[in-house]
Amino acid sequence: LMNYVGFDTITKQIERRLLKQGFALNLMVVGRSGLGKSTLVNTLFASHLVDSKAARRPNTAEHHRSTIEIHNVSHLIEENGVRLRLSITDTPGYGDLINNQNCWEPITKYIKEQYSSYLRKELTPARERYIKDTRIHAVLFFINPSGHSLSPLDIIVMRRISEVANLIPIIGKSDCLTPEERHAFKDRIRAELDFHKIRAFPEREERLLNDRIRAMLPFAVIGSERNIVVDGKAVRGRRTRWGTVNVEDPEHCEYTALRDFLTRTHLQDLIETTGLVHYEAFRTKQLMALKE
Ligand code: GDP
Ligand code: MG
């Protein structure tokens, strides 16, 4: 007992500190315009919000709106006394121009700028104990629900993103696909990602742990900023060719699976991979350049 220094309590201390300070999760949505990115941003945690503040308030009219610049919305979510500061960076649709060369650059530039600002703060001698983390922990990449295959441009952009951040492919507006089409499309996308060696999160090393999740990828989501009435109850939903869709119903849409994936099962993993893999690679490169 004399040798006991209470080292083991550190796990509890960390937990308590984290609980108090809360977690920060920074997401980014990327994809061609009109795939439902902004709608999903406004739907994703709508029913869980404590407060929200938008750097630039998005237009509430769902129809005549297009995202013209990168902007942030930040939400505070609280569950059982645990706080999650969720920030979502919405980006304009890329690939709308005739010449789409380097159209992903504003996106990767933004991601690297966050690394760069974190690194500057880290290198400041009198650094704050708690550095505000704006590093992007996951990029939700929206795939067109064509039912066919990925476009060459999507492949290029996904590759670029996967080199600097955790890439999570998502099928947008998946109410455009029947369940059969959706399954076949997912299989095809997974095969294409493998073929092009694009590393989507979670990575292969954790195969066993993540097999169930990998089989679901890419998540097929449906977004809506409107309520519809189903069985006399108002729910977030959409009317489609096949009837009504409740976006919170896992039978209809994998939106709740995506939400659980991001905030419950893989939150810590996303944050750690960002810091230990992506940021670390950036940091090493920067510091090497400084030495030369
Ligand atoms: P963004 O350009 O990717 O940000 O797309 P928006 O979120 O602005 O949505 C473009 C249009 O698609 C809007 O008219 C939305 O109402 C509609 N929309 C958004 N999500 C869905 C969806 O899941 N299914 C269907 N059918 N339409 C959607
Ligand atoms: Mg938009």
Tab-separated table of C-alpha atoms in Angstrom, residues 11-24 76-85 129-130:
chain	number	residue	atom	x	y	z
A	11	THR	CA	-8.674	7.736	-15.681
A	12	LYS	CA	-11.421	9.059	-13.439
A	13	GLN	CA	-9.798	12.484	-13.344
A	14	ILE	CA	-9.616	12.620	-17.098
A	15	GLU	CA	-13.175	11.529	-17.369
A	16	ARG	CA	-14.364	14.140	-14.937
A	17	ARG	CA	-12.357	16.856	-16.677
A	18	LEU	CA	-13.671	15.804	-20.071
A	19	LEU	CA	-17.186	15.671	-18.774
A	20	LYS	CA	-16.894	19.208	-17.475
A	21	GLN	CA	-15.111	20.614	-20.466
A	22	GLY	CA	-17.153	18.581	-22.911
A	23	PHE	CA	-16.215	17.342	-26.340
A	24	ALA	CA	-15.924	19.293	-29.542
A	76	LEU	CA	-24.397	22.744	-28.063
A	77	ILE	CA	-25.838	19.333	-27.280
A	78	GLU	CA	-26.199	18.061	-23.763
A	79	GLU	CA	-27.066	14.562	-22.636
A	80	ASN	CA	-26.828	13.240	-19.098
A	81	GLY	CA	-24.640	16.143	-18.106
A	82	VAL	CA	-22.171	15.538	-20.938
A	83	ARG	CA	-21.751	18.416	-23.328
A	84	LEU	CA	-20.942	18.130	-26.977
A	85	ARG	CA	-20.021	21.259	-28.896
A	129	ARG	CA	-4.139	25.174	-21.342
A	130	TYR	CA	-7.076	24.468	-23.540
